[in-house]
Amino acid sequence: METKQIHISDYNYPLPDDRIAKYPLAQRDQSKLLVYHHGEVSQDRFCNLTKYLPQHALMVFNNTRVIQARMHFHKSTGALIEIFLLEPAVPADYEQMFQTQASCSWLCLVGNLKKWKSGPLSRTVIVKGQSVTVTACRQGEQGTSHLVEFRWTAGVPFADIIDVMGELPIPPYLNRATEESDKTTYQTVYSKIKGSVAAPTAGLHFTPEVLSAVDNHGIDREELTLHVGAGTFRPVKSTDIGGHTMHTEYVAVRRQTLQKLLDHHCQAIAVGTTSVRTLESLYYMGLKTLRNPDIDEASLHVSQWEPYEESGAEPVASADAIRALLEWMDHRQMTVLHSSTQIIIAPGYEYKIVKMLITNFHQPQSTLLLLVSAFVHGDWHRIYDYALDNGFRFLSYGDSSLLIP
């Protein structure tokens, strides 16, 4: 069956509410670890992860950090308006956005929109001892999103404003309010670069002790950045996946990461599906630079169906694609590649770089479950049946798996 014709209903399974982990374990690395190794399924604790990993491999992490993306304002009538930050518009660069000190614009989702027909919203907060009044104005629509301009007084960076004013956006399927503990538990211990509205949850199991064990095992650790968008929770509403539009996510990859990939024969252990999406997208970005050395950075964007349109073309080795991308960066004296990806990975996709995957258990009928199915050559039912039969906890705060096809 052609990938676009896959019926999402074939990727359903029963997930009782009591199997969805509402809170994480007190000790992150004591979560269960399902090990799928060459078709055999077993279980262990996450703290023993390195028992199953080859020495001298390359493990790649997504170092994005979740921002306090939910902002609440009250109208003079008392109506509560929620503004959910999706992605920066002006300035569009994440780093510049969080440093800006007077005004900025974001693409947002707006809750209770019918009560905010026009006019500005304002709210006064205390930021590092200063009283700051923040004003929000709607500037128009872009698809299902709204362009909202924020202005504020006192010359403090926007990063400080959302840290005080915003609320961490935990996943909707937890069916509870954000708690103070989530500010710590819904971040990976290695998170650095602000920008996500959802955590790369496979990384939530890592502790400093597990990272030390990875290092002591001789595994090379490397980080990249993919800012996880709200689209990660968007359900597939079409009957077949050809009718589903994937969200775009922004990536930043250092030159040294590409060099490490080459040093490790373009084979990597990916921590989480966001690392997978980035690593696999790098291959197609490399193809573009191989075919057009004069291509600009924005045109490196990987569209949703691009990998499947390559199926009839002459195959290009992963190392050749990554080397071409590296040379393209060197020609421009770039140390960091900034681009975006809309890639959908589903059965029919051939993995180019990722050889092992650490990931949580995903929602029924989700694009992430399609990604896992593609990775284990359709054997996802056995993995999920085992997890359901053996008391594994599911979704963001749940247990994890190590998949070695």
PDB file of N, CA, C and O in Angstrom, residues 75-77 79-81 83 110-121 136-141 146-147:
ATOM      1  N   LYS A  75     -10.483  40.575  30.453  1.00  0.00           N
ATOM      2  CA  LYS A  75     -11.090  41.783  29.912  1.00  0.00           C
ATOM      3  C   LYS A  75     -11.737  42.563  31.058  1.00  0.00           C
ATOM      4  O   LYS A  75     -11.937  42.039  32.155  1.00  0.00           O
ATOM      5  N   SER A  76     -12.087  43.799  30.778  1.00  0.00           N
ATOM      6  CA  SER A  76     -12.741  44.619  31.811  1.00  0.00           C
ATOM      7  C   SER A  76     -14.069  44.007  32.247  1.00  0.00           C
ATOM      8  O   SER A  76     -14.543  44.233  33.360  1.00  0.00           O
ATOM      9  N   THR A  77     -14.680  43.197  31.361  1.00  0.00           N
ATOM     10  CA  THR A  77     -15.935  42.507  31.695  1.00  0.00           C
ATOM     11  C   THR A  77     -15.707  41.325  32.623  1.00  0.00           C
ATOM     12  O   THR A  77     -16.652  40.730  33.139  1.00  0.00           O
ATOM     13  N   ALA A  79     -14.122  38.567  31.506  1.00  0.00           N
ATOM     14  CA  ALA A  79     -13.915  37.383  30.652  1.00  0.00           C
ATOM     15  C   ALA A  79     -12.426  37.021  30.610  1.00  0.00           C
ATOM     16  O   ALA A  79     -11.561  37.884  30.474  1.00  0.00           O
ATOM     17  N   LEU A  80     -12.135  35.721  30.739  1.00  0.00           N
ATOM     18  CA  LEU A  80     -10.753  35.235  30.703  1.00  0.00           C
ATOM     19  C   LEU A  80     -10.378  34.866  29.274  1.00  0.00           C
ATOM     20  O   LEU A  80     -11.062  34.064  28.629  1.00  0.00           O
ATOM     21  N   ILE A  81      -9.287  35.443  28.786  1.00  0.00           N
ATOM     22  CA  ILE A  81      -8.783  35.142  27.445  1.00  0.00           C
ATOM     23  C   ILE A  81      -7.428  34.453  27.595  1.00  0.00           C
ATOM     24  O   ILE A  81      -6.546  34.968  28.275  1.00  0.00           O
ATOM     25  N   ILE A  83      -4.064  33.213  25.668  1.00  0.00           N
ATOM     26  CA  ILE A  83      -3.246  33.339  24.461  1.00  0.00           C
ATOM     27  C   ILE A  83      -2.122  32.318  24.558  1.00  0.00           C
ATOM     28  O   ILE A  83      -1.311  32.361  25.482  1.00  0.00           O
ATOM     29  N   VAL A 110      -5.951  31.315  20.379  1.00  0.00           N
ATOM     30  CA  VAL A 110      -6.648  32.170  21.342  1.00  0.00           C
ATOM     31  C   VAL A 110      -7.854  31.420  21.894  1.00  0.00           C
ATOM     32  O   VAL A 110      -8.726  30.984  21.136  1.00  0.00           O
ATOM     33  N   GLY A 111      -7.875  31.264  23.206  1.00  0.00           N
ATOM     34  CA  GLY A 111      -9.006  30.639  23.873  1.00  0.00           C
ATOM     35  C   GLY A 111     -10.033  31.682  24.278  1.00  0.00           C
ATOM     36  O   GLY A 111      -9.682  32.777  24.731  1.00  0.00           O
ATOM     37  N   ASN A 112     -11.331  31.361  24.117  1.00  0.00           N
ATOM     38  CA  ASN A 112     -12.440  32.284  24.397  1.00  0.00           C
ATOM     39  C   ASN A 112     -12.411  33.471  23.436  1.00  0.00           C
ATOM     40  O   ASN A 112     -12.698  34.622  23.811  1.00  0.00           O
ATOM     41  N   LEU A 113     -12.073  33.165  22.181  1.00  0.00           N
ATOM     42  CA  LEU A 113     -11.894  34.194  21.156  1.00  0.00           C
ATOM     43  C   LEU A 113     -13.150  35.041  20.964  1.00  0.00           C
ATOM     44  O   LEU A 113     -13.061  36.252  20.721  1.00  0.00           O
ATOM     45  N   LYS A 114     -14.318  34.423  21.100  1.00  0.00           N
ATOM     46  CA  LYS A 114     -15.567  35.168  20.843  1.00  0.00           C
ATOM     47  C   LYS A 114     -15.750  36.330  21.810  1.00  0.00           C
ATOM     48  O   LYS A 114     -16.494  37.272  21.532  1.00  0.00           O
ATOM     49  N   LYS A 115     -15.052  36.281  22.952  1.00  0.00           N
ATOM     50  CA  LYS A 115     -15.152  37.378  23.927  1.00  0.00           C
ATOM     51  C   LYS A 115     -14.092  38.463  23.675  1.00  0.00           C
ATOM     52  O   LYS A 115     -14.051  39.469  24.379  1.00  0.00           O
ATOM     53  N   TRP A 116     -13.203  38.225  22.699  1.00  0.00           N
ATOM     54  CA  TRP A 116     -12.161  39.222  22.382  1.00  0.00           C
ATOM     55  C   TRP A 116     -12.316  39.617  20.922  1.00  0.00           C
ATOM     56  O   TRP A 116     -11.564  39.209  20.062  1.00  0.00           O
ATOM     57  N   LYS A 117     -13.323  40.456  20.673  1.00  0.00           N
ATOM     58  CA  LYS A 117     -13.617  40.847  19.288  1.00  0.00           C
ATOM     59  C   LYS A 117     -12.677  41.953  18.813  1.00  0.00           C
ATOM     60  O   LYS A 117     -12.296  42.009  17.647  1.00  0.00           O
ATOM     61  N   SER A 118     -12.291  42.846  19.696  1.00  0.00           N
ATOM     62  CA  SER A 118     -11.413  43.954  19.308  1.00  0.00           C
ATOM     63  C   SER A 118     -10.803  44.578  20.557  1.00  0.00           C
ATOM     64  O   SER A 118     -11.169  44.231  21.685  1.00  0.00           O
ATOM     65  N   GLY A 119      -9.870  45.498  20.323  1.00  0.00           N
ATOM     66  CA  GLY A 119      -9.258  46.236  21.423  1.00  0.00           C
ATOM     67  C   GLY A 119      -8.137  45.459  22.095  1.00  0.00           C
ATOM     68  O   GLY A 119      -8.034  44.239  21.966  1.00  0.00           O
ATOM     69  N   PRO A 120      -7.281  46.190  22.809  1.00  0.00           N
ATOM     70  CA  PRO A 120      -6.144  45.540  23.474  1.00  0.00           C
ATOM     71  C   PRO A 120      -6.541  44.888  24.794  1.00  0.00           C
ATOM     72  O   PRO A 120      -7.552  45.250  25.412  1.00  0.00           O
ATOM     73  N   LEU A 121      -5.742  43.929  25.205  1.00  0.00           N
ATOM     74  CA  LEU A 121      -5.826  43.345  26.541  1.00  0.00           C
ATOM     75  C   LEU A 121      -4.583  43.776  27.298  1.00  0.00           C
ATOM     76  O   LEU A 121      -3.512  43.941  26.708  1.00  0.00           O
ATOM     77  N   ALA A 136      -1.628  43.163  24.868  1.00  0.00           N
ATOM     78  CA  ALA A 136      -1.744  42.251  23.722  1.00  0.00           C
ATOM     79  C   ALA A 136      -2.779  42.795  22.751  1.00  0.00           C
ATOM     80  O   ALA A 136      -3.885  43.170  23.158  1.00  0.00           O
ATOM     81  N   CYS A 137      -2.419  42.836  21.452  1.00  0.00           N
ATOM     82  CA  CYS A 137      -3.337  43.308  20.410  1.00  0.00           C
ATOM     83  C   CYS A 137      -3.382  42.293  19.276  1.00  0.00           C
ATOM     84  O   CYS A 137      -2.332  41.853  18.788  1.00  0.00           O
ATOM     85  N   ARG A 138      -4.574  41.950  18.833  1.00  0.00           N
ATOM     86  CA  ARG A 138      -4.712  41.060  17.675  1.00  0.00           C
ATOM     87  C   ARG A 138      -4.422  41.822  16.399  1.00  0.00           C
ATOM     88  O   ARG A 138      -4.921  42.924  16.186  1.00  0.00           O
ATOM     89  N   GLN A 139      -3.592  41.211  15.512  1.00  0.00           N
ATOM     90  CA  GLN A 139      -3.174  41.870  14.285  1.00  0.00           C
ATOM     91  C   GLN A 139      -3.712  41.189  13.028  1.00  0.00           C
ATOM     92  O   GLN A 139      -3.405  41.617  11.922  1.00  0.00           O
ATOM     93  N   GLY A 140      -4.448  40.099  13.190  1.00  0.00           N
ATOM     94  CA  GLY A 140      -4.966  39.396  12.021  1.00  0.00           C
ATOM     95  C   GLY A 140      -4.870  37.896  12.206  1.00  0.00           C
ATOM     96  O   GLY A 140      -4.466  37.401  13.268  1.00  0.00           O
ATOM     97  N   GLU A 141      -5.251  37.161  11.165  1.00  0.00           N
ATOM     98  CA  GLU A 141      -5.261  35.705  11.208  1.00  0.00           C
ATOM     99  C   GLU A 141      -4.313  35.137  10.167  1.00  0.00           C
ATOM    100  O   GLU A 141      -4.127  35.715   9.101  1.00  0.00           O
ATOM    101  N   HIS A 146      -3.609  33.140  15.158  1.00  0.00           N
ATOM    102  CA  HIS A 146      -3.817  34.588  15.213  1.00  0.00           C
ATOM    103  C   HIS A 146      -2.477  35.261  15.466  1.00  0.00           C
ATOM    104  O   HIS A 146      -1.693  34.801  16.304  1.00  0.00           O
ATOM    105  N   LEU A 147      -2.224  36.343  14.742  1.00  0.00           N
ATOM    106  CA  LEU A 147      -1.024  37.134  14.969  1.00  0.00           C
ATOM    107  C   LEU A 147      -1.324  38.116  16.099  1.00  0.00           C
ATOM    108  O   LEU A 147      -2.253  38.924  15.999  1.00  0.00           O
TER     109      LEU A 147
END
